[in-house]
Coordinates of C-alpha atoms (C1' of nucleotides) in Angstrom, one line a residue:
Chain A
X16 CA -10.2 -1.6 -18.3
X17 CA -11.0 0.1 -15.2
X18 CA -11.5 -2.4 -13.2
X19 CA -8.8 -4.6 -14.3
X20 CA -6.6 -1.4 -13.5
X21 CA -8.0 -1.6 -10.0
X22 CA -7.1 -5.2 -9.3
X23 CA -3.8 -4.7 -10.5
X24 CA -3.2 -1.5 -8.2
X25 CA -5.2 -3.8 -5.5
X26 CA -2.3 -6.4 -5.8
X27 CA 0.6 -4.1 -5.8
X28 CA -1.1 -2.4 -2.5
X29 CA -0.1 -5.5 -0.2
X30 CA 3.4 -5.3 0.2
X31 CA 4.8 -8.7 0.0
X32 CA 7.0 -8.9 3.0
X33 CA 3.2 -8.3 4.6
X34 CA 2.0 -11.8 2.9
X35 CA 5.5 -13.5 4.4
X36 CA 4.6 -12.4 7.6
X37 CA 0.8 -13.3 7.3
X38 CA 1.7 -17.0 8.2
X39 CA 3.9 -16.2 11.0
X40 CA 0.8 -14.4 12.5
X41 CA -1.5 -17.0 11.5
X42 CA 0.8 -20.3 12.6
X43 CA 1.7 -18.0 16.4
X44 CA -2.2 -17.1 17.3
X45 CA -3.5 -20.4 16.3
X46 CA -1.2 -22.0 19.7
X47 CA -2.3 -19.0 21.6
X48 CA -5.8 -20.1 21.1
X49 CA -5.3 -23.5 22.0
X50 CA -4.0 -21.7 25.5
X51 CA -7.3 -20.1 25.3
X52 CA -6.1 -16.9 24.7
X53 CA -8.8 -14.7 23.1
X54 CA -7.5 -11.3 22.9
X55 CA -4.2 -10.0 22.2
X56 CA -2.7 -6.7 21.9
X57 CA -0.3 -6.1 18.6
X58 CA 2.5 -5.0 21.9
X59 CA 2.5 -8.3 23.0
X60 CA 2.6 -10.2 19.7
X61 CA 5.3 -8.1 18.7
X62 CA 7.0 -8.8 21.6
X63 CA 6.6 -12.9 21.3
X64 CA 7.4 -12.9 17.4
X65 CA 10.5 -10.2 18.1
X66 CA 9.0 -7.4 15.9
X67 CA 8.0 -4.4 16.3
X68 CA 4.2 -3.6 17.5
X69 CA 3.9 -0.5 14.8
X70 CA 4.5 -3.2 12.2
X71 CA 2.0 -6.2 13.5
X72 CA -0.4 -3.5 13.4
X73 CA -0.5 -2.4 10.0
X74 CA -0.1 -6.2 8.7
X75 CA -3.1 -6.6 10.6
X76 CA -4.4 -3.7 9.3
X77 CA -4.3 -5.2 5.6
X78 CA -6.8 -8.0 6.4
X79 CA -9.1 -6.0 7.9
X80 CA -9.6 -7.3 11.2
X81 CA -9.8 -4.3 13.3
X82 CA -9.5 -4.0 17.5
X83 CA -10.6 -2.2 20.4
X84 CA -8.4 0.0 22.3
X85 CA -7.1 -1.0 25.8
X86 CA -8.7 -4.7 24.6
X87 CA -6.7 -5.4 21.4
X88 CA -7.7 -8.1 18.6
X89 CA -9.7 -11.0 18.8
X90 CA -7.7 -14.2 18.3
X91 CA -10.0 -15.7 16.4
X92 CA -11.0 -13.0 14.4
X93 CA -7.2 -12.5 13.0
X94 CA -7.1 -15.7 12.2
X95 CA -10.0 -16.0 10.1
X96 CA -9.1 -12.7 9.1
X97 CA -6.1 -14.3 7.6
X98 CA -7.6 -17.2 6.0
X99 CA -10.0 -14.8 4.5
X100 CA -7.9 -12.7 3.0
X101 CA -5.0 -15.2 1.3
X102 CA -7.8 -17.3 0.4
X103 CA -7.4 -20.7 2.6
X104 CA -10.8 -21.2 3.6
X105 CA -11.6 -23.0 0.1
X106 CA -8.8 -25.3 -0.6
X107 CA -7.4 -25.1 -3.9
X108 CA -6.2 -28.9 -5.3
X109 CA -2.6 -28.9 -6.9
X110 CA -0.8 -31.5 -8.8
X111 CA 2.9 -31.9 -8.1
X112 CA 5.6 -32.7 -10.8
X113 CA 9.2 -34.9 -10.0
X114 CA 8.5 -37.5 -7.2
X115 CA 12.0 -37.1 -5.9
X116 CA 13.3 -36.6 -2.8
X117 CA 12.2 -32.9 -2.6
X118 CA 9.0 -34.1 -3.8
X119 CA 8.5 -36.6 -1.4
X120 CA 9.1 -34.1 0.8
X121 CA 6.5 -31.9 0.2
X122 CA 4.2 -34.8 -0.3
X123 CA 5.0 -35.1 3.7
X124 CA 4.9 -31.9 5.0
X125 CA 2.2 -31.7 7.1
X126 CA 0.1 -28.3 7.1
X127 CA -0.2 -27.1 3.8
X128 CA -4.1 -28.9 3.8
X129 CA -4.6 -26.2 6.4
X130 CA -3.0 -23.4 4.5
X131 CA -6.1 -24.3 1.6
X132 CA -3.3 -26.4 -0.6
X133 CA -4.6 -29.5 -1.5
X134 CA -2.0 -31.9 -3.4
X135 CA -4.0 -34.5 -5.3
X136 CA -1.4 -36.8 -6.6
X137 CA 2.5 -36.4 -7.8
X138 CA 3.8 -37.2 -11.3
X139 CA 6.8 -38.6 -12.7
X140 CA 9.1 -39.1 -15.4
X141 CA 10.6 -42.4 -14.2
X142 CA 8.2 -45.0 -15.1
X143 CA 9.0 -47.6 -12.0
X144 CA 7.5 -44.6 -10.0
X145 CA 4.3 -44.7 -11.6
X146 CA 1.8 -46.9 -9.3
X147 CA 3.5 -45.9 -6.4
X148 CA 2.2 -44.0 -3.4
X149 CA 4.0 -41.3 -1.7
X150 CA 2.7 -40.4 1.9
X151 CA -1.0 -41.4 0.8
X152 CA -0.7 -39.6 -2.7
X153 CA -0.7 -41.8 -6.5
X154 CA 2.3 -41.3 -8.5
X155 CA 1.1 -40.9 -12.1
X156 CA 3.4 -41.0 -15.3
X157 CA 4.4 -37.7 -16.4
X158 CA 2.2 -38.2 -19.2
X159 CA -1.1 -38.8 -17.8
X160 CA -0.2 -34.9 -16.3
X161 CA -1.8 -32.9 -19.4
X162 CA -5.2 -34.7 -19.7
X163 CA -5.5 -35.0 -15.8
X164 CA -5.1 -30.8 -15.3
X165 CA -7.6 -30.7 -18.2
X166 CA -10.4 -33.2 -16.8
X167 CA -9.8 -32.1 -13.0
X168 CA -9.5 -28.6 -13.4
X169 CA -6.7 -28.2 -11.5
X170 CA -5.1 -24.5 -10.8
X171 CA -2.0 -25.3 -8.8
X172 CA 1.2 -27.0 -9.9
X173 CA 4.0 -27.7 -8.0
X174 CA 7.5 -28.3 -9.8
X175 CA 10.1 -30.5 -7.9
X176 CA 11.5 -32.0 -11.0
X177 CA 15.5 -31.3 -12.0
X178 CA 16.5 -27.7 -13.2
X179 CA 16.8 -29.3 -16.9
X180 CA 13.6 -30.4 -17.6
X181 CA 11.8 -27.3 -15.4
X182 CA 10.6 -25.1 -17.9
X183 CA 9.5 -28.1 -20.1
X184 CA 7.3 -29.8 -17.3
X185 CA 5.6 -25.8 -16.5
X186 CA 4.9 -25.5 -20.4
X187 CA 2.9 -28.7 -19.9
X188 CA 1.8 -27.7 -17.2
X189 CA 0.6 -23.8 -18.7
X190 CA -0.6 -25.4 -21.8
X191 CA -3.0 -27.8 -19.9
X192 CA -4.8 -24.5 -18.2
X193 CA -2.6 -24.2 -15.0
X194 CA -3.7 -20.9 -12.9
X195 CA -0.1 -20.8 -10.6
X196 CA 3.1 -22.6 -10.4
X197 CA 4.9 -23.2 -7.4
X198 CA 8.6 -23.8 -8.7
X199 CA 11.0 -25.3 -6.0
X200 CA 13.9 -26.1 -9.1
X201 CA 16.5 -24.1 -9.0
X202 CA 16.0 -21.8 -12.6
X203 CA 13.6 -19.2 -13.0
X204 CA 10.5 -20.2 -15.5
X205 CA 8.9 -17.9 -17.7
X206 CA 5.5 -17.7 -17.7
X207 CA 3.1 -17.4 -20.4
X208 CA -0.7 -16.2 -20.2
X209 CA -0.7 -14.6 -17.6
X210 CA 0.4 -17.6 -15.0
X211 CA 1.4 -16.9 -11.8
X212 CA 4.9 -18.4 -10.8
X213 CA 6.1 -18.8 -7.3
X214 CA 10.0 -19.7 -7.3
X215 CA 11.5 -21.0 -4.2
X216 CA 14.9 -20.9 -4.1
X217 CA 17.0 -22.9 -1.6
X218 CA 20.2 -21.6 -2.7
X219 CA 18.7 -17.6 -2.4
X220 CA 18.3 -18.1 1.1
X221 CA 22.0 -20.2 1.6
X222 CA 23.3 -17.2 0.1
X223 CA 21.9 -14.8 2.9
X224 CA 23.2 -17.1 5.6
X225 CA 26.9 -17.4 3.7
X226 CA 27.4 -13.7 3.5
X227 CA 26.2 -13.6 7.1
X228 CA 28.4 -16.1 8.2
X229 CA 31.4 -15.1 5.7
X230 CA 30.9 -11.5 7.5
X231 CA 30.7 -12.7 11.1
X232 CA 33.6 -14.6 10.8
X233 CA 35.9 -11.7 9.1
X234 CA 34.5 -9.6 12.2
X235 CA 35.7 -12.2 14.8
X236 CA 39.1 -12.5 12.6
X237 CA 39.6 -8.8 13.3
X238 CA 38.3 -9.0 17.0
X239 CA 39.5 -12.4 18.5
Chain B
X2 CA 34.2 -0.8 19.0
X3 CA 34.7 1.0 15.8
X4 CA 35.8 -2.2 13.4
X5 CA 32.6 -3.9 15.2
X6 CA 30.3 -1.0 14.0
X7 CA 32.0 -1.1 10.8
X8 CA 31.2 -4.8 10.0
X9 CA 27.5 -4.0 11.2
X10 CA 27.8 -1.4 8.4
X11 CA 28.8 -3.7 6.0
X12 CA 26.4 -6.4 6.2
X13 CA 23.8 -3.2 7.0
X14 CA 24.6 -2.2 3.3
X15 CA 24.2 -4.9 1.3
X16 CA 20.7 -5.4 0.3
X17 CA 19.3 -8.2 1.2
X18 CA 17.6 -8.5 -2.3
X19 CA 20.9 -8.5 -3.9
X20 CA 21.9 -11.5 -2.0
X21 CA 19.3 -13.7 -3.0
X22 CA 19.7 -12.3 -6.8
X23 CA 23.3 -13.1 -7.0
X24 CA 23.1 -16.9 -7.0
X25 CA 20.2 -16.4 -9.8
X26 CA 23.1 -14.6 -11.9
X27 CA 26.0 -17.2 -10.3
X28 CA 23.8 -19.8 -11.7
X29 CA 23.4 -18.3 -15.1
X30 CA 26.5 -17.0 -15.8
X31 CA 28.0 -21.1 -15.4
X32 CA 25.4 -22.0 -18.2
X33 CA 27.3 -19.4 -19.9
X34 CA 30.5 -20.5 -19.4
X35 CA 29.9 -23.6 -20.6
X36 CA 28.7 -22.5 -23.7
X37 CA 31.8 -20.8 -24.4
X38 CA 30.8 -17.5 -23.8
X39 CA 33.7 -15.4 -21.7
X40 CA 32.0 -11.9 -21.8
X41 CA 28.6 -10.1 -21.3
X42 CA 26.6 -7.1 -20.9
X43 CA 24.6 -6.4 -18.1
X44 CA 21.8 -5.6 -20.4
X45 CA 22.0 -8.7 -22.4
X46 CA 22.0 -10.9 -18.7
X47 CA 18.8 -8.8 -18.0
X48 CA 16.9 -10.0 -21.1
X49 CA 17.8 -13.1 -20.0
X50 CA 16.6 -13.1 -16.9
X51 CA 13.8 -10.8 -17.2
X52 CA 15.3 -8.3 -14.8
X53 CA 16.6 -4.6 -15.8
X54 CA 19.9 -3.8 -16.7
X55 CA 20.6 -1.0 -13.8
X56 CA 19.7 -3.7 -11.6
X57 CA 22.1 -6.0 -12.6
X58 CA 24.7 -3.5 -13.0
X59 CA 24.2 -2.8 -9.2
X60 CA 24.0 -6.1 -8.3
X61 CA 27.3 -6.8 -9.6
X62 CA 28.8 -3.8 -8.5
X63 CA 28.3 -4.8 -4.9
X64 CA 30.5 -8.0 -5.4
X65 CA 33.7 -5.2 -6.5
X66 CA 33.4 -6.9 -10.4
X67 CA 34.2 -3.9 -12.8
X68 CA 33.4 -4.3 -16.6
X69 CA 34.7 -2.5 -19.6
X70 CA 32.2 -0.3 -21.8
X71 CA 31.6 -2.1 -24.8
X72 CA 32.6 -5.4 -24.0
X73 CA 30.7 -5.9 -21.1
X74 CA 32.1 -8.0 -18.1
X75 CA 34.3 -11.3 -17.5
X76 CA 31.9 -14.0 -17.2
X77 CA 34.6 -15.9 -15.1
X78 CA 35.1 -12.3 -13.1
X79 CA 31.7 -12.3 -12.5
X80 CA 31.4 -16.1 -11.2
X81 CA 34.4 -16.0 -9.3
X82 CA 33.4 -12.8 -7.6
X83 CA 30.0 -13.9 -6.3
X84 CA 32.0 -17.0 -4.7
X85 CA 34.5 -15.0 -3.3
X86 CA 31.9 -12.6 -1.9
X87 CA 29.5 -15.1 -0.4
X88 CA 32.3 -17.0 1.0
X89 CA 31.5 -19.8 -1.0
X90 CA 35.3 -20.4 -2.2
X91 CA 36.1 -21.9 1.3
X92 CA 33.5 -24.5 2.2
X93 CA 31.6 -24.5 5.8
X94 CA 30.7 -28.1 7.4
X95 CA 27.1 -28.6 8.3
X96 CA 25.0 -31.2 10.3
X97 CA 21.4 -31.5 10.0
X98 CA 19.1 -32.4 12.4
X99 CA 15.9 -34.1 11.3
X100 CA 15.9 -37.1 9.1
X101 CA 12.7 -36.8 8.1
X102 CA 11.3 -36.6 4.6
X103 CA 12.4 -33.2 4.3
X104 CA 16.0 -33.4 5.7
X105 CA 16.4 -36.5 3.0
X106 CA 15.6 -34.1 0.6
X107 CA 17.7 -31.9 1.3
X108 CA 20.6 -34.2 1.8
X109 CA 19.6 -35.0 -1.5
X110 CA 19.8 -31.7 -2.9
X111 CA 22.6 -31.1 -5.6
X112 CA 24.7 -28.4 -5.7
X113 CA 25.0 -27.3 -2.3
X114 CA 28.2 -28.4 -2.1
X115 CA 29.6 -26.0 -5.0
X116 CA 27.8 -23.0 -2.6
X117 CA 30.1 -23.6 0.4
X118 CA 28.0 -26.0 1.9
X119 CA 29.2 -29.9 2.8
X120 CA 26.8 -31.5 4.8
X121 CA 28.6 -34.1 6.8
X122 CA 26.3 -36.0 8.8
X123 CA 22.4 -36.3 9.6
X124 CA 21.0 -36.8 13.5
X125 CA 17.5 -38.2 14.2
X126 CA 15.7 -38.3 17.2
X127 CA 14.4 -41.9 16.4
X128 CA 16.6 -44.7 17.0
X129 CA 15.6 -46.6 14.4
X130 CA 17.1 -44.5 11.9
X131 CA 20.4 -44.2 13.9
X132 CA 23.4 -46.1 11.9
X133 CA 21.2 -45.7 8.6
X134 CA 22.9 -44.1 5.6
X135 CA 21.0 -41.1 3.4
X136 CA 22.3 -40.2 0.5
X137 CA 25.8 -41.2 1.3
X138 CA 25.4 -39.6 5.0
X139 CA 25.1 -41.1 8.4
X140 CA 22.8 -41.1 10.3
X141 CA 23.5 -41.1 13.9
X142 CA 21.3 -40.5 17.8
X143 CA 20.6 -37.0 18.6
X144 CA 22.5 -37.4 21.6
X145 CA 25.3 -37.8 19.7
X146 CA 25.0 -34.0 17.7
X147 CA 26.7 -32.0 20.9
X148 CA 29.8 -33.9 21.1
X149 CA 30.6 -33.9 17.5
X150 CA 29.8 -30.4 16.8
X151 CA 32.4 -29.8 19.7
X152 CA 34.7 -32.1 18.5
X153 CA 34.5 -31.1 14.6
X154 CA 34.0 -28.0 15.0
X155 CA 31.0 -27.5 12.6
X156 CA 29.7 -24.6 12.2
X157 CA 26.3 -24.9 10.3
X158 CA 23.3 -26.4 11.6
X159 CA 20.2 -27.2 9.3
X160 CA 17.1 -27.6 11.5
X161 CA 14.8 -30.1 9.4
X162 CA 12.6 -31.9 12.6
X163 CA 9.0 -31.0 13.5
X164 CA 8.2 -27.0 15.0
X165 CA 7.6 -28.3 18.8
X166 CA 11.4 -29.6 18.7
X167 CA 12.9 -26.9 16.4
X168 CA 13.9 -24.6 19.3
X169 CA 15.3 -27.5 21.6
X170 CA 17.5 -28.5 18.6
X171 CA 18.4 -24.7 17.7
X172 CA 19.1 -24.9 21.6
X173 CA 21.9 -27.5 21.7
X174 CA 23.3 -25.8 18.5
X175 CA 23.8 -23.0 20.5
X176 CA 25.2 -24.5 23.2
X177 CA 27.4 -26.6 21.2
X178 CA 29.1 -23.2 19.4
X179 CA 27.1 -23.5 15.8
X180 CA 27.9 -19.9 14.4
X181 CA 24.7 -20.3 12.3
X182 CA 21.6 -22.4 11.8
X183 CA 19.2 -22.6 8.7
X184 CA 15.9 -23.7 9.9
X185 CA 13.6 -25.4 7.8
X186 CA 10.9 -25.6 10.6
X187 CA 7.9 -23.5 10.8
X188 CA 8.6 -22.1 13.7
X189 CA 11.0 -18.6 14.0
X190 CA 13.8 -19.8 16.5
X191 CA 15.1 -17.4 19.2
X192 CA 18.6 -16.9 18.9
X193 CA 21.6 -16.8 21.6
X194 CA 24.8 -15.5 21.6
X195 CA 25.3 -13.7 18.2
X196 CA 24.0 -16.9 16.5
X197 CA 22.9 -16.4 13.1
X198 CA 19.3 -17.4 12.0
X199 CA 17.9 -18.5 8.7
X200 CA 14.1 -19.2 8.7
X201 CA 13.3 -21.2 5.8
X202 CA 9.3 -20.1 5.4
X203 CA 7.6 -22.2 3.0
X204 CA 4.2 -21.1 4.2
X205 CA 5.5 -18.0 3.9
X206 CA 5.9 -18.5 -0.4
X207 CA 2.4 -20.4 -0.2
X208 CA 1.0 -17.0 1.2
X209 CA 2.4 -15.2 -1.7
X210 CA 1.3 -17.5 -4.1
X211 CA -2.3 -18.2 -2.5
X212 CA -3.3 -14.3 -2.3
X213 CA -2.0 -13.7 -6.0
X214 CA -4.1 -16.2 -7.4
X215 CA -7.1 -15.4 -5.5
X216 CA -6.6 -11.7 -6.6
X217 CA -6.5 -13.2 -10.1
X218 CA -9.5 -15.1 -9.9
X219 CA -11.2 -12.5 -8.4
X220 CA -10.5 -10.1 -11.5
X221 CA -11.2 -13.5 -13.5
X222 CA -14.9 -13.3 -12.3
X223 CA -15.7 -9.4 -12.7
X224 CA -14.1 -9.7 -16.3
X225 CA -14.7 -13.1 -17.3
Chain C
dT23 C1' 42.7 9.0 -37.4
dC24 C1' 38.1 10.3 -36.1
dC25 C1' 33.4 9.3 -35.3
dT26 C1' 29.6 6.4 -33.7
dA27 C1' 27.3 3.4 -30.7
dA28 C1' 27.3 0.4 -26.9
dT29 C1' 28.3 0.1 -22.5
dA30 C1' 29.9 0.7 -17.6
dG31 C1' 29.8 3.8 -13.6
dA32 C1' 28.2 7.7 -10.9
dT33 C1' 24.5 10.4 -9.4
dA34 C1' 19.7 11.5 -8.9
dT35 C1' 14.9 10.4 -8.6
dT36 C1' 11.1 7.6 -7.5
dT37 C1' 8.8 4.1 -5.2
dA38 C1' 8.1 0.8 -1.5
dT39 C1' 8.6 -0.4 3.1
dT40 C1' 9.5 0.5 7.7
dT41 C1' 9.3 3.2 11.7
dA42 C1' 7.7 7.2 14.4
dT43 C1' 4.2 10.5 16.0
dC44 C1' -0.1 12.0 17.3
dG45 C1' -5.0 11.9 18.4
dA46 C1' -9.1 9.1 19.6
dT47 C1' -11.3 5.5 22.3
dA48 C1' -12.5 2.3 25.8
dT49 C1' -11.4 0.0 30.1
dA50 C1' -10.3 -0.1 34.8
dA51 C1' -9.0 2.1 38.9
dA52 C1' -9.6 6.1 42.0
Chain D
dT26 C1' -18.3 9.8 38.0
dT27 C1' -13.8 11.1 36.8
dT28 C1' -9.2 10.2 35.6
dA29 C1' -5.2 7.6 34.0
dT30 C1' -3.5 4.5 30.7
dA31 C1' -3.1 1.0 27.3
dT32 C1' -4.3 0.5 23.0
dC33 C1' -5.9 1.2 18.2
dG34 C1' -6.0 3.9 13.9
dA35 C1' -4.5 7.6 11.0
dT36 C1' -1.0 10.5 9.5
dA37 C1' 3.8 11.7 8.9
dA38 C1' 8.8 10.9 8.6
dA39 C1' 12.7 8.1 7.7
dT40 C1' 14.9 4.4 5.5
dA41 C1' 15.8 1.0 2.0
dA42 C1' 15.4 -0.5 -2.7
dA43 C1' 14.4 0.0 -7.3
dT44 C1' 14.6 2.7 -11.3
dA45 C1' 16.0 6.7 -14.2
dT46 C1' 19.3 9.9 -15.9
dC47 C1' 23.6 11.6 -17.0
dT48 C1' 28.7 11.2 -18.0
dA49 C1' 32.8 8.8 -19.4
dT50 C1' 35.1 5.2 -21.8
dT51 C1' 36.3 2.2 -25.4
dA52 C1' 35.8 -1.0 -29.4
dG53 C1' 34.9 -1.0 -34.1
dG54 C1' 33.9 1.0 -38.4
dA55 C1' 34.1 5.1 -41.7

DNA sequence: TCCTAATAGATATTTATTTATCGATATAAA
DNA sequence: TTTATATCGATAAATAAATATCTATTAGGA
């Protein structure tokens, strides 16, 4: 038990607004080293990502990558550090459920190969989707989705398909031996087995921006 | 000065947590309705959505609904309230920039439109999609985004095009008079002028996800 | 009518996260 | 070689958010 005690406290020691910014870090030094830029001070990246240097620090801090006073960090060592420690140097393959327009999308983006996500293929529900290909991936029918987690031992699965048939398509997807689910539809799913659930929700962050907005313009009402 | 600090205060005091939550709960609670059920507890909303009662009391609390003891609150109350109070009862006009496979999606998204948000047109940088129609929008030149932001007086902009021409387009926003931009780039974008920013980070989630489930296969491999 | 239990609302505590302070170290200039 | 300074790393304080506790209210049954 003790060690599964100690993994636990290990995963709640990384604050998670740490993780968020991990990327930003990652996505910023990897141009600097293109503009051969080899050291950096956590002052100056700070400064260029509009935070605060106390703050890059310590998120630094948490992937072990240390610097040298007066010098800074290596470039190249926070960004393996980085890799290293969310786990992108070995590239985990994912399947992805509802070939839709979101799905498409994500089919598309470019750059989640280099942040170790791997999406194999896409399935669907509608069965004129099934043979097609979507930016270079096969669209399977939804009911190939089961046996192909199964035989591929795949640990990712990513859910684009309508809010209604959400929780449905994860239970597939956690009965078939998923690991983690990256929801993008727009209900929370519960998880069973211990299954790690990512939700990404669109209209979370409208809702930041609305109040925002709603607030600004009540200010500018008051102040013309 | 003192309304302007006041405002600050307000937006200062309302957790930014709560604001994503409250669509959760907006979402929810219209499920509800239509099941013909007019009142609720906040502890029978928490089993629901696997949160805790206190913090759904709080949550709601922020948006000025009051309940009753022993009968719980108005379900309408509760659904009208978060609309009043993210300013989604009067909807804001949007333009996106970037018809790409992500701006599709997102044109394609349901159920902005009942959060306040009407997108009215799409602008592209290539010509060949100029005059095309996405999901029941228009496409038109990028040139053409300045003028009609003047002359319509948008005041949302939703940055879906590549990171090297996110802050360009954020740019011409600006300049145009956009109040507030939701960018879907990868890139954070420097704003001007009191502008409001919302970075859309999906390698930001894929971090979250990514370090979870290498922490859990980790642990899977000292206790397997 | 009175009592009980469920519930909201207010206040207090704990925990997590951010920000500040201080001391140590290494480089570069004097 | 010495000194000044930029920088990291560790520790401490402040702030924000989540959670717990307590009090008051009210529907519904005894």
């Amino acid at each position: 038990m003790e060690s599964k005690d100690e993994k636990i406290k290990i995963v709640r020691g990384i604050p998670e607004p740490t993780l968020r910014r991990l990327p930003v870090y990652h996505q910023y030094l990897r141009e600097l080293e293109q503009k051969k830029v080899f050291f950096i001070s956590c002052t100056a990246i700070a400064a260029d990502l509009k935070l605060i240097p106390i703050q890059v620090r310590k998120d630094i801090e948490m992937t072990g990558v240390v610097g040298r006073p007066k010098i800074g960090y290596s470039v190249k060592q926070i960004i393996d550090g980085i890799e290293e420690f969310l786990g992108w140097k070995k590239s985990s393959e994912a399947f992805l459920a509802g070939a839709g327009s979101l799905g498409a999308a994500i089919l598309g983006y470019q750059g989640f190969k280099e942040y170790g996500l791997d999406i194999l293929a896409a399935f669907d529900n509608n069965p004129a989707k099934a043979g097609t290909i979507i930016h270079g991936r096969k669209v399977y029918a939804m009911e190939k989705l089961p046996d192909l987690i199964r035989r591929m031992k795949v640990k990712i699965g990513i859910i684009t398909v309508p809010a209604v048939s959400a929780q449905k398509t994860a239970d597939i997807m956690m009965d078939a031996g998923i690991s983690a689910i990256w929801n993008f539809a727009p209900v929370k799913i519960s998880p069973f087995g211990g299954v790690i659930i990512q939700n990404e929700n669109l209209a979370a962050s409208l809702a930041v921006l609305s109040k925002k907005l709603k607030v600004m313009q009540a200010a500018e009402n008051i102040r013309p």
